[in-house]
PDB file of C-alpha atoms and ligand atoms in Angstrom:
ATOM      1  CA  UNK A   1       0.000   0.000   0.000  1.00 92.00           C
ATOM      2  CA  UNK A   2       1.558   3.292  -1.123  1.00 97.00           C
ATOM      3  CA  UNK A   3       1.379   6.303   1.176  1.00 98.00           C
ATOM      4  CA  UNK A   4      -0.601   9.092  -0.436  1.00 98.00           C
ATOM      5  CA  UNK A   5       0.371  12.773  -0.242  1.00 98.00           C
ATOM      6  CA  UNK A   6      -2.598  14.772  -1.489  1.00 98.00           C
ATOM      7  CA  UNK A   7      -2.551  18.516  -2.199  1.00 98.00           C
ATOM      8  CA  UNK A   8      -5.983  20.142  -1.865  1.00 98.00           C
ATOM      9  CA  UNK A   9      -5.558  23.477  -3.599  1.00 98.00           C
ATOM     10  CA  UNK A  10      -9.141  24.537  -2.798  1.00 98.00           C
ATOM     11  CA  UNK A  11     -10.199  27.740  -4.643  1.00 98.00           C
ATOM     12  CA  UNK A  12      -6.688  28.930  -5.433  1.00 98.00           C
ATOM     13  CA  UNK A  13      -4.550  29.424  -8.549  1.00 98.00           C
ATOM     14  CA  UNK A  14      -5.175  30.427 -12.147  1.00 98.00           C
ATOM     15  CA  UNK A  15      -4.415  27.855 -14.840  1.00 98.00           C
ATOM     16  CA  UNK A  16      -1.016  29.463 -15.367  1.00 98.00           C
ATOM     17  CA  UNK A  17      -0.135  29.331 -11.659  1.00 98.00           C
ATOM     18  CA  UNK A  18      -1.429  25.773 -11.308  1.00 98.00           C
ATOM     19  CA  UNK A  19       0.583  24.489 -14.249  1.00 98.00           C
ATOM     20  CA  UNK A  20       3.692  26.231 -12.980  1.00 98.00           C
ATOM     21  CA  UNK A  21       3.355  24.907  -9.413  1.00 98.00           C
ATOM     22  CA  UNK A  22       2.668  21.350 -10.609  1.00 98.00           C
ATOM     23  CA  UNK A  23       5.696  21.363 -12.910  1.00 97.00           C
ATOM     24  CA  UNK A  24       7.921  22.860 -10.199  1.00 98.00           C
ATOM     25  CA  UNK A  25       6.762  20.241  -7.689  1.00 98.00           C
ATOM     26  CA  UNK A  26       7.379  17.369 -10.101  1.00 97.00           C
ATOM     27  CA  UNK A  27      10.876  18.737 -10.716  1.00 96.00           C
ATOM     28  CA  UNK A  28      11.669  19.057  -7.000  1.00 97.00           C
ATOM     29  CA  UNK A  29      10.439  15.553  -6.195  1.00 96.00           C
ATOM     30  CA  UNK A  30      11.721  13.751  -9.283  1.00 93.00           C
ATOM     31  CA  UNK A  31      14.195  10.979  -8.478  1.00 93.00           C
ATOM     32  CA  UNK A  32      13.845  11.558  -4.710  1.00 96.00           C
ATOM     33  CA  UNK A  33      10.385  10.187  -3.952  1.00 96.00           C
ATOM     34  CA  UNK A  34      10.415   7.001  -1.872  1.00 96.00           C
ATOM     35  CA  UNK A  35       9.105   4.008  -3.826  1.00 96.00           C
ATOM     36  CA  UNK A  36       6.189   3.500  -1.441  1.00 97.00           C
ATOM     37  CA  UNK A  37       4.780   7.015  -1.892  1.00 98.00           C
ATOM     38  CA  UNK A  38       2.537   8.733  -4.415  1.00 98.00           C
ATOM     39  CA  UNK A  39       1.481  12.339  -4.827  1.00 98.00           C
ATOM     40  CA  UNK A  40      -1.901  13.688  -5.869  1.00 98.00           C
ATOM     41  CA  UNK A  41      -2.741  17.259  -6.846  1.00 98.00           C
ATOM     42  CA  UNK A  42      -6.368  18.371  -6.526  1.00 98.00           C
ATOM     43  CA  UNK A  43      -6.670  21.750  -8.285  1.00 98.00           C
ATOM     44  CA  UNK A  44      -9.820  23.690  -9.213  1.00 98.00           C
ATOM     45  CA  UNK A  45     -11.857  22.368 -12.149  1.00 98.00           C
ATOM     46  CA  UNK A  46     -10.393  24.893 -14.601  1.00 98.00           C
ATOM     47  CA  UNK A  47      -6.837  23.785 -13.762  1.00 98.00           C
ATOM     48  CA  UNK A  48      -7.411  20.014 -13.982  1.00 98.00           C
ATOM     49  CA  UNK A  49      -6.440  19.622 -17.631  1.00 98.00           C
ATOM     50  CA  UNK A  50      -3.411  21.981 -17.417  1.00 98.00           C
ATOM     51  CA  UNK A  51      -2.138  20.193 -14.281  1.00 98.00           C
ATOM     52  CA  UNK A  52      -2.669  16.759 -15.856  1.00 98.00           C
ATOM     53  CA  UNK A  53      -0.720  18.012 -18.891  1.00 97.00           C
ATOM     54  CA  UNK A  54       2.096  19.441 -16.725  1.00 97.00           C
ATOM     55  CA  UNK A  55       2.414  16.107 -14.884  1.00 97.00           C
ATOM     56  CA  UNK A  56       2.348  13.894 -17.971  1.00 93.00           C
ATOM     57  CA  UNK A  57       5.214  11.445 -17.625  1.00 89.00           C
ATOM     58  CA  UNK A  58       5.879  12.327 -13.973  1.00 92.00           C
ATOM     59  CA  UNK A  59       5.974   8.942 -12.240  1.00 90.00           C
ATOM     60  CA  UNK A  60       3.856   8.497  -9.089  1.00 95.00           C
ATOM     61  CA  UNK A  61       1.827  11.677  -9.665  1.00 97.00           C
ATOM     62  CA  UNK A  62      -1.973  11.624  -9.832  1.00 98.00           C
ATOM     63  CA  UNK A  63      -4.596  14.290 -10.431  1.00 98.00           C
ATOM     64  CA  UNK A  64      -7.820  14.572  -8.459  1.00 98.00           C
ATOM     65  CA  UNK A  65     -10.869  16.833  -8.352  1.00 98.00           C
ATOM     66  CA  UNK A  66     -12.394  18.528  -5.331  1.00 98.00           C
ATOM     67  CA  UNK A  67     -16.045  17.918  -6.130  1.00 98.00           C
ATOM     68  CA  UNK A  68     -18.618  16.577  -8.612  1.00 98.00           C
ATOM     69  CA  UNK A  69     -22.339  15.949  -8.921  1.00 98.00           C
ATOM     70  CA  UNK A  70     -23.665  12.376  -8.721  1.00 98.00           C
ATOM     71  CA  UNK A  71     -25.285  12.206 -12.162  1.00 98.00           C
ATOM     72  CA  UNK A  72     -23.903  11.237 -15.554  1.00 98.00           C
ATOM     73  CA  UNK A  73     -25.205  14.340 -17.339  1.00 97.00           C
ATOM     74  CA  UNK A  74     -28.358  16.427 -17.593  1.00 98.00           C
ATOM     75  CA  UNK A  75     -30.050  19.623 -16.484  1.00 98.00           C
ATOM     76  CA  UNK A  76     -27.829  20.410 -13.488  1.00 98.00           C
ATOM     77  CA  UNK A  77     -26.651  23.957 -14.153  1.00 98.00           C
ATOM     78  CA  UNK A  78     -23.206  24.662 -12.771  1.00 97.00           C
ATOM     79  CA  UNK A  79     -22.388  21.054 -11.917  1.00 98.00           C
ATOM     80  CA  UNK A  80     -19.833  18.610 -13.292  1.00 98.00           C
ATOM     81  CA  UNK A  81     -19.952  14.816 -13.658  1.00 98.00           C
ATOM     82  CA  UNK A  82     -17.410  12.105 -12.811  1.00 98.00           C
ATOM     83  CA  UNK A  83     -17.143  11.280 -16.525  1.00 98.00           C
ATOM     84  CA  UNK A  84     -16.152  14.880 -17.283  1.00 98.00           C
ATOM     85  CA  UNK A  85     -13.432  14.719 -14.617  1.00 98.00           C
ATOM     86  CA  UNK A  86     -12.066  11.434 -15.977  1.00 98.00           C
ATOM     87  CA  UNK A  87     -12.082  13.032 -19.422  1.00 98.00           C
ATOM     88  CA  UNK A  88      -9.624  15.759 -18.359  1.00 98.00           C
ATOM     89  CA  UNK A  89      -7.238  13.444 -16.527  1.00 97.00           C
ATOM     90  CA  UNK A  90      -8.565  13.271 -12.950  1.00 98.00           C
ATOM     91  CA  UNK A  91      -8.591   9.770 -11.505  1.00 98.00           C
ATOM     92  CA  UNK A  92      -9.794  10.624  -7.983  1.00 98.00           C
ATOM     93  CA  UNK A  93     -12.150  13.084  -6.288  1.00 98.00           C
ATOM     94  CA  UNK A  94     -12.903  14.250  -2.770  1.00 98.00           C
ATOM     95  CA  UNK A  95     -16.259  13.736  -1.108  1.00 98.00           C
ATOM     96  CA  UNK A  96     -17.416  15.055   2.258  1.00 98.00           C
ATOM     97  CA  UNK A  97     -14.739  17.706   2.719  1.00 98.00           C
ATOM     98  CA  UNK A  98     -15.627  19.774   5.786  1.00 96.00           C
ATOM     99  CA  UNK A  99     -15.874  22.967   3.737  1.00 96.00           C
ATOM    100  CA  UNK A 100     -18.501  21.316   1.547  1.00 97.00           C
ATOM    101  CA  UNK A 101     -20.330  20.013   4.601  1.00 97.00           C
ATOM    102  CA  UNK A 102     -20.161  23.159   6.725  1.00 94.00           C
ATOM    103  CA  UNK A 103     -19.789  26.051   4.252  1.00 96.00           C
ATOM    104  CA  UNK A 104     -21.799  24.683   1.323  1.00 96.00           C
ATOM    105  CA  UNK A 105     -24.342  22.738   3.399  1.00 96.00           C
ATOM    106  CA  UNK A 106     -23.742  19.277   1.965  1.00 97.00           C
ATOM    107  CA  UNK A 107     -25.614  16.576   3.902  1.00 98.00           C
ATOM    108  CA  UNK A 108     -24.435  13.112   4.945  1.00 98.00           C
ATOM    109  CA  UNK A 109     -26.953  11.686   2.466  1.00 98.00           C
ATOM    110  CA  UNK A 110     -25.496  13.702  -0.433  1.00 98.00           C
ATOM    111  CA  UNK A 111     -21.972  12.651   0.550  1.00 98.00           C
ATOM    112  CA  UNK A 112     -23.156   9.019   0.418  1.00 98.00           C
ATOM    113  CA  UNK A 113     -24.714   9.456  -3.021  1.00 98.00           C
ATOM    114  CA  UNK A 114     -21.572  11.087  -4.377  1.00 98.00           C
ATOM    115  CA  UNK A 115     -19.196   8.502  -2.921  1.00 98.00           C
ATOM    116  CA  UNK A 116     -21.075   5.533  -4.390  1.00 98.00           C
ATOM    117  CA  UNK A 117     -21.744   7.222  -7.734  1.00 98.00           C
ATOM    118  CA  UNK A 118     -18.156   8.407  -8.117  1.00 98.00           C
ATOM    119  CA  UNK A 119     -16.788   4.911  -7.470  1.00 98.00           C
ATOM    120  CA  UNK A 120     -19.291   3.307  -9.858  1.00 98.00           C
ATOM    121  CA  UNK A 121     -18.273   5.855 -12.496  1.00 98.00           C
ATOM    122  CA  UNK A 122     -14.631   4.834 -12.291  1.00 98.00           C
ATOM    123  CA  UNK A 123     -13.211   7.533 -10.034  1.00 98.00           C
ATOM    124  CA  UNK A 124     -11.241   6.788  -6.899  1.00 98.00           C
ATOM    125  CA  UNK A 125     -12.766   8.552  -3.913  1.00 98.00           C
ATOM    126  CA  UNK A 126     -11.245  10.245  -0.870  1.00 98.00           C
ATOM    127  CA  UNK A 127     -14.094  10.410   1.645  1.00 98.00           C
ATOM    128  CA  UNK A 128     -13.378  13.046   4.305  1.00 98.00           C
ATOM    129  CA  UNK A 129     -14.761  12.811   7.816  1.00 98.00           C
ATOM    130  CA  UNK A 130     -14.081  14.751  11.004  1.00 97.00           C
ATOM    131  CA  UNK A 131     -15.596  16.320  14.072  1.00 96.00           C
ATOM    132  CA  UNK A 132     -16.105  19.974  14.973  1.00 94.00           C
ATOM    133  CA  UNK A 133     -14.538  21.348  18.135  1.00 93.00           C
ATOM    134  CA  UNK A 134     -17.851  21.447  20.016  1.00 93.00           C
ATOM    135  CA  UNK A 135     -18.487  17.820  19.065  1.00 95.00           C
ATOM    136  CA  UNK A 136     -15.072  16.771  20.371  1.00 92.00           C
ATOM    137  CA  UNK A 137     -15.675  18.704  23.606  1.00 91.00           C
ATOM    138  CA  UNK A 138     -19.034  16.967  23.994  1.00 95.00           C
ATOM    139  CA  UNK A 139     -17.262  13.596  23.683  1.00 94.00           C
ATOM    140  CA  UNK A 140     -18.970  12.898  20.354  1.00 96.00           C
ATOM    141  CA  UNK A 141     -15.889  12.049  18.289  1.00 96.00           C
ATOM    142  CA  UNK A 142     -16.821   8.412  17.697  1.00 97.00           C
ATOM    143  CA  UNK A 143     -20.523   9.017  17.151  1.00 97.00           C
ATOM    144  CA  UNK A 144     -19.797  11.753  14.574  1.00 97.00           C
ATOM    145  CA  UNK A 145     -17.231   9.621  12.733  1.00 98.00           C
ATOM    146  CA  UNK A 146     -19.533   6.606  12.795  1.00 98.00           C
ATOM    147  CA  UNK A 147     -22.462   8.612  11.421  1.00 98.00           C
ATOM    148  CA  UNK A 148     -20.352  10.199   8.646  1.00 98.00           C
ATOM    149  CA  UNK A 149     -18.687   6.906   7.683  1.00 98.00           C
ATOM    150  CA  UNK A 150     -21.885   4.843   7.649  1.00 98.00           C
ATOM    151  CA  UNK A 151     -23.751   7.473   5.612  1.00 98.00           C
ATOM    152  CA  UNK A 152     -20.791   8.106   3.325  1.00 98.00           C
ATOM    153  CA  UNK A 153     -20.284   4.428   2.538  1.00 98.00           C
ATOM    154  CA  UNK A 154     -23.922   3.312   2.677  1.00 98.00           C
ATOM    155  CA  UNK A 155     -24.223   2.439  -1.014  1.00 97.00           C
ATOM    156  CA  UNK A 156     -20.634   1.424  -1.710  1.00 98.00           C
ATOM    157  CA  UNK A 157     -20.266  -2.195  -2.893  1.00 97.00           C
ATOM    158  CA  UNK A 158     -18.584  -4.415  -0.283  1.00 96.00           C
ATOM    159  CA  UNK A 159     -16.242  -5.729  -2.959  1.00 96.00           C
ATOM    160  CA  UNK A 160     -15.055  -2.224  -3.966  1.00 97.00           C
ATOM    161  CA  UNK A 161     -11.406  -2.053  -5.064  1.00 97.00           C
ATOM    162  CA  UNK A 162      -9.666  -1.051  -1.791  1.00 98.00           C
ATOM    163  CA  UNK A 163      -7.055   0.959  -3.736  1.00 97.00           C
ATOM    164  CA  UNK A 164      -9.798   3.268  -5.003  1.00 98.00           C
ATOM    165  CA  UNK A 165     -11.438   4.035  -1.667  1.00 98.00           C
ATOM    166  CA  UNK A 166      -9.483   6.325   0.644  1.00 98.00           C
ATOM    167  CA  UNK A 167     -10.726   7.808   3.919  1.00 98.00           C
ATOM    168  CA  UNK A 168      -9.400  11.100   5.273  1.00 98.00           C
ATOM    169  CA  UNK A 169      -9.725  12.017   8.938  1.00 98.00           C
ATOM    170  CA  UNK A 170      -9.726  15.801   9.164  1.00 97.00           C
ATOM    171  CA  UNK A 171     -10.763  17.289  12.499  1.00 96.00           C
ATOM    172  CA  UNK A 172     -12.589  20.481  11.515  1.00 93.00           C
ATOM    173  CA  UNK A 173     -10.861  22.469  14.270  1.00 91.00           C
ATOM    174  CA  UNK A 174      -7.451  21.628  12.753  1.00 90.00           C
ATOM    175  CA  UNK A 175      -8.218  22.688   9.175  1.00 87.00           C
ATOM    176  CA  UNK A 176      -6.524  25.925   8.192  1.00 84.00           C
ATOM    177  CA  UNK A 177      -6.114  26.912  11.840  1.00 87.00           C
ATOM    178  CA  UNK A 178      -2.494  25.952  12.512  1.00 84.00           C
ATOM    179  CA  UNK A 179      -3.805  23.642  15.273  1.00 84.00           C
ATOM    180  CA  UNK A 180      -2.663  20.135  14.469  1.00 83.00           C
ATOM    181  CA  UNK A 181      -4.165  17.143  16.247  1.00 86.00           C
ATOM    182  CA  UNK A 182      -1.737  15.459  18.649  1.00 92.00           C
ATOM    183  CA  UNK A 183      -0.360  11.957  18.046  1.00 95.00           C
ATOM    184  CA  UNK A 184      -2.739  10.451  20.592  1.00 95.00           C
ATOM    185  CA  UNK A 185      -5.779  12.084  18.983  1.00 95.00           C
ATOM    186  CA  UNK A 186      -4.716  10.986  15.508  1.00 97.00           C
ATOM    187  CA  UNK A 187      -4.001   7.415  16.645  1.00 97.00           C
ATOM    188  CA  UNK A 188      -7.385   7.110  18.361  1.00 97.00           C
ATOM    189  CA  UNK A 189      -9.372   8.517  15.455  1.00 97.00           C
ATOM    190  CA  UNK A 190      -7.534   6.486  12.813  1.00 98.00           C
ATOM    191  CA  UNK A 191      -7.904   3.262  14.806  1.00 98.00           C
ATOM    192  CA  UNK A 192     -11.620   3.961  15.063  1.00 98.00           C
ATOM    193  CA  UNK A 193     -11.895   4.619  11.307  1.00 98.00           C
ATOM    194  CA  UNK A 194      -9.995   1.370  10.600  1.00 98.00           C
ATOM    195  CA  UNK A 195     -12.332  -0.596  12.881  1.00 98.00           C
ATOM    196  CA  UNK A 196     -15.352   0.815  11.041  1.00 98.00           C
ATOM    197  CA  UNK A 197     -13.827  -0.080   7.673  1.00 98.00           C
ATOM    198  CA  UNK A 198     -13.142  -3.648   8.860  1.00 98.00           C
ATOM    199  CA  UNK A 199     -16.711  -3.909  10.072  1.00 97.00           C
ATOM    200  CA  UNK A 200     -18.056  -2.756   6.703  1.00 97.00           C
ATOM    201  CA  UNK A 201     -15.573  -4.266   4.240  1.00 97.00           C
ATOM    202  CA  UNK A 202     -13.902  -7.110   6.143  1.00 97.00           C
ATOM    203  CA  UNK A 203     -10.397  -8.138   5.145  1.00 96.00           C
ATOM    204  CA  UNK A 204      -9.942  -5.656   2.290  1.00 97.00           C
ATOM    205  CA  UNK A 205     -10.163  -2.792   4.826  1.00 98.00           C
ATOM    206  CA  UNK A 206      -6.510  -3.395   5.672  1.00 97.00           C
ATOM    207  CA  UNK A 207      -5.623  -2.222   2.143  1.00 97.00           C
ATOM    208  CA  UNK A 208      -7.640   0.994   2.318  1.00 98.00           C
ATOM    209  CA  UNK A 209      -5.687   4.134   3.017  1.00 98.00           C
ATOM    210  CA  UNK A 210      -6.590   6.485   5.852  1.00 98.00           C
ATOM    211  CA  UNK A 211      -5.136   9.990   5.462  1.00 98.00           C
ATOM    212  CA  UNK A 212      -4.752  12.627   8.151  1.00 97.00           C
ATOM    213  CA  UNK A 213      -5.563  16.230   7.276  1.00 97.00           C
ATOM    214  CA  UNK A 214      -5.503  19.483   9.241  1.00 95.00           C
ATOM    215  CA  UNK A 215      -2.557  21.897   9.366  1.00 93.00           C
ATOM    216  CA  UNK A 216       0.015  19.394   8.094  1.00 96.00           C
ATOM    217  CA  UNK A 217       3.304  21.268   7.531  1.00 96.00           C
ATOM    218  CA  UNK A 218       6.887  20.319   6.627  1.00 97.00           C
ATOM    219  CA  UNK A 219       7.857  20.297  10.309  1.00 96.00           C
ATOM    220  CA  UNK A 220       5.148  17.902  11.502  1.00 96.00           C
ATOM    221  CA  UNK A 221       4.673  15.678   8.434  1.00 97.00           C
ATOM    222  CA  UNK A 222       7.238  12.980   9.179  1.00 97.00           C
ATOM    223  CA  UNK A 223       5.955  12.458  12.719  1.00 97.00           C
ATOM    224  CA  UNK A 224       2.345  12.203  11.528  1.00 97.00           C
ATOM    225  CA  UNK A 225       3.092   9.920   8.601  1.00 97.00           C
ATOM    226  CA  UNK A 226       4.928   7.471  10.881  1.00 97.00           C
ATOM    227  CA  UNK A 227       1.868   6.878  13.100  1.00 98.00           C
ATOM    228  CA  UNK A 228      -0.045   3.606  13.024  1.00 97.00           C
ATOM    229  CA  UNK A 229      -2.946   3.583  10.567  1.00 98.00           C
ATOM    230  CA  UNK A 230      -1.784   6.828   8.933  1.00 98.00           C
ATOM    231  CA  UNK A 231      -1.374   6.044   5.235  1.00 98.00           C
ATOM    232  CA  UNK A 232      -0.803   9.545   3.986  1.00 98.00           C
ATOM    233  CA  UNK A 233      -1.821  13.171   4.413  1.00 98.00           C
ATOM    234  CA  UNK A 234      -4.302  15.591   2.873  1.00 98.00           C
ATOM    235  CA  UNK A 235      -2.759  19.048   2.838  1.00 98.00           C
ATOM    236  CA  UNK A 236      -4.389  22.411   2.166  1.00 97.00           C
ATOM    237  CA  UNK A 237      -2.447  25.601   2.922  1.00 97.00           C
ATOM    238  CA  UNK A 238       1.005  24.024   2.940  1.00 97.00           C
ATOM    239  CA  UNK A 239       0.436  22.431  -0.483  1.00 98.00           C
ATOM    240  CA  UNK A 240       0.117  25.700  -2.392  1.00 98.00           C
ATOM    241  CA  UNK A 241       3.843  26.350  -2.699  1.00 98.00           C
ATOM    242  CA  UNK A 242       5.863  23.681  -4.536  1.00 98.00           C
ATOM    243  CA  UNK A 243       8.864  24.053  -2.255  1.00 98.00           C
ATOM    244  CA  UNK A 244       6.837  23.731   0.968  1.00 98.00           C
ATOM    245  CA  UNK A 245       4.797  20.773  -0.278  1.00 98.00           C
ATOM    246  CA  UNK A 246       7.888  19.025  -1.650  1.00 98.00           C
ATOM    247  CA  UNK A 247       9.341  19.072   1.891  1.00 98.00           C
ATOM    248  CA  UNK A 248       6.203  17.297   3.136  1.00 98.00           C
ATOM    249  CA  UNK A 249       6.269  14.738   0.336  1.00 98.00           C
ATOM    250  CA  UNK A 250       9.968  14.017   0.879  1.00 97.00           C
ATOM    251  CA  UNK A 251       9.767  14.121   4.720  1.00 93.00           C
TER     252      UNK A 251
HETATM  253  P1  PGA B   1      -5.052  22.677   5.844  1.00 53.02           P
HETATM  254  O1  PGA B   1      -6.327  22.049   5.051  1.00 53.02           O
HETATM  255  O2  PGA B   1      -3.887  21.798   5.539  1.00 53.02           O
HETATM  256  O3  PGA B   1      -4.919  24.069   5.305  1.00 53.02           O
HETATM  257  O4  PGA B   1      -5.410  22.642   7.298  1.00 53.02           O
HETATM  258  C1  PGA B   1      -6.524  20.677   4.971  1.00 53.02           C
HETATM  259  C2  PGA B   1      -7.763  20.363   4.161  1.00 53.02           C
HETATM  260  O5  PGA B   1      -8.727  21.156   4.202  1.00 53.02           O
HETATM  261  O6  PGA B   1      -7.839  19.338   3.463  1.00 53.02           O
END
């Protein structure tokens, strides 16, 4: 199982900037990336094709999208389908990111529809889950994760290819705040996510990757990545500059 280093660029970068950053990153990492690691860039929709083009031929680099709508095509103004993402070189997409849940109002049910539809359409999916600070304080970590995981995976086939289903634990209070979860908190949450995956998928759950996300930086990446049940990281702010993200990827 390769460790996955995913760069969530959110709503940043023009096509020119995205292409430039992707090419710079590939150059910095080329020949130095450990064999058991892969890197994924998740730019905005408009930059997907330019980034895929910039990374053509770069070994161990993947392109992913940040969102899609769970229909093949049709009268859904402003939306984009998994097939359209595959067409421009994306092989993965996020579902359930906390900004989509809490800023854009996406429900657990919608996250479930998207996750199953994306997988059936041929995309790999990174399903994000995580608790808000008030939920953690109210001792609701496990109940929130359980609810989000069960709803998110409700319609996913039990024999899904484990390489194409990735979970990301991102405590909402650690995203973009500079507050990183401690080792104990990460270990507990990831062990809980793994137990849920085993319950749902049985043996193949051991081959599914669980990423940590929330204020990952060059100076904390190696410690986080070495923890049990941490199979990679999902990075926002610190992924925007090629030099900074390359230090995470090579940590
Ligand atoms: P951050 O974002 O690294 O800026 O905290 C992580 C994410 O939102 O995926």
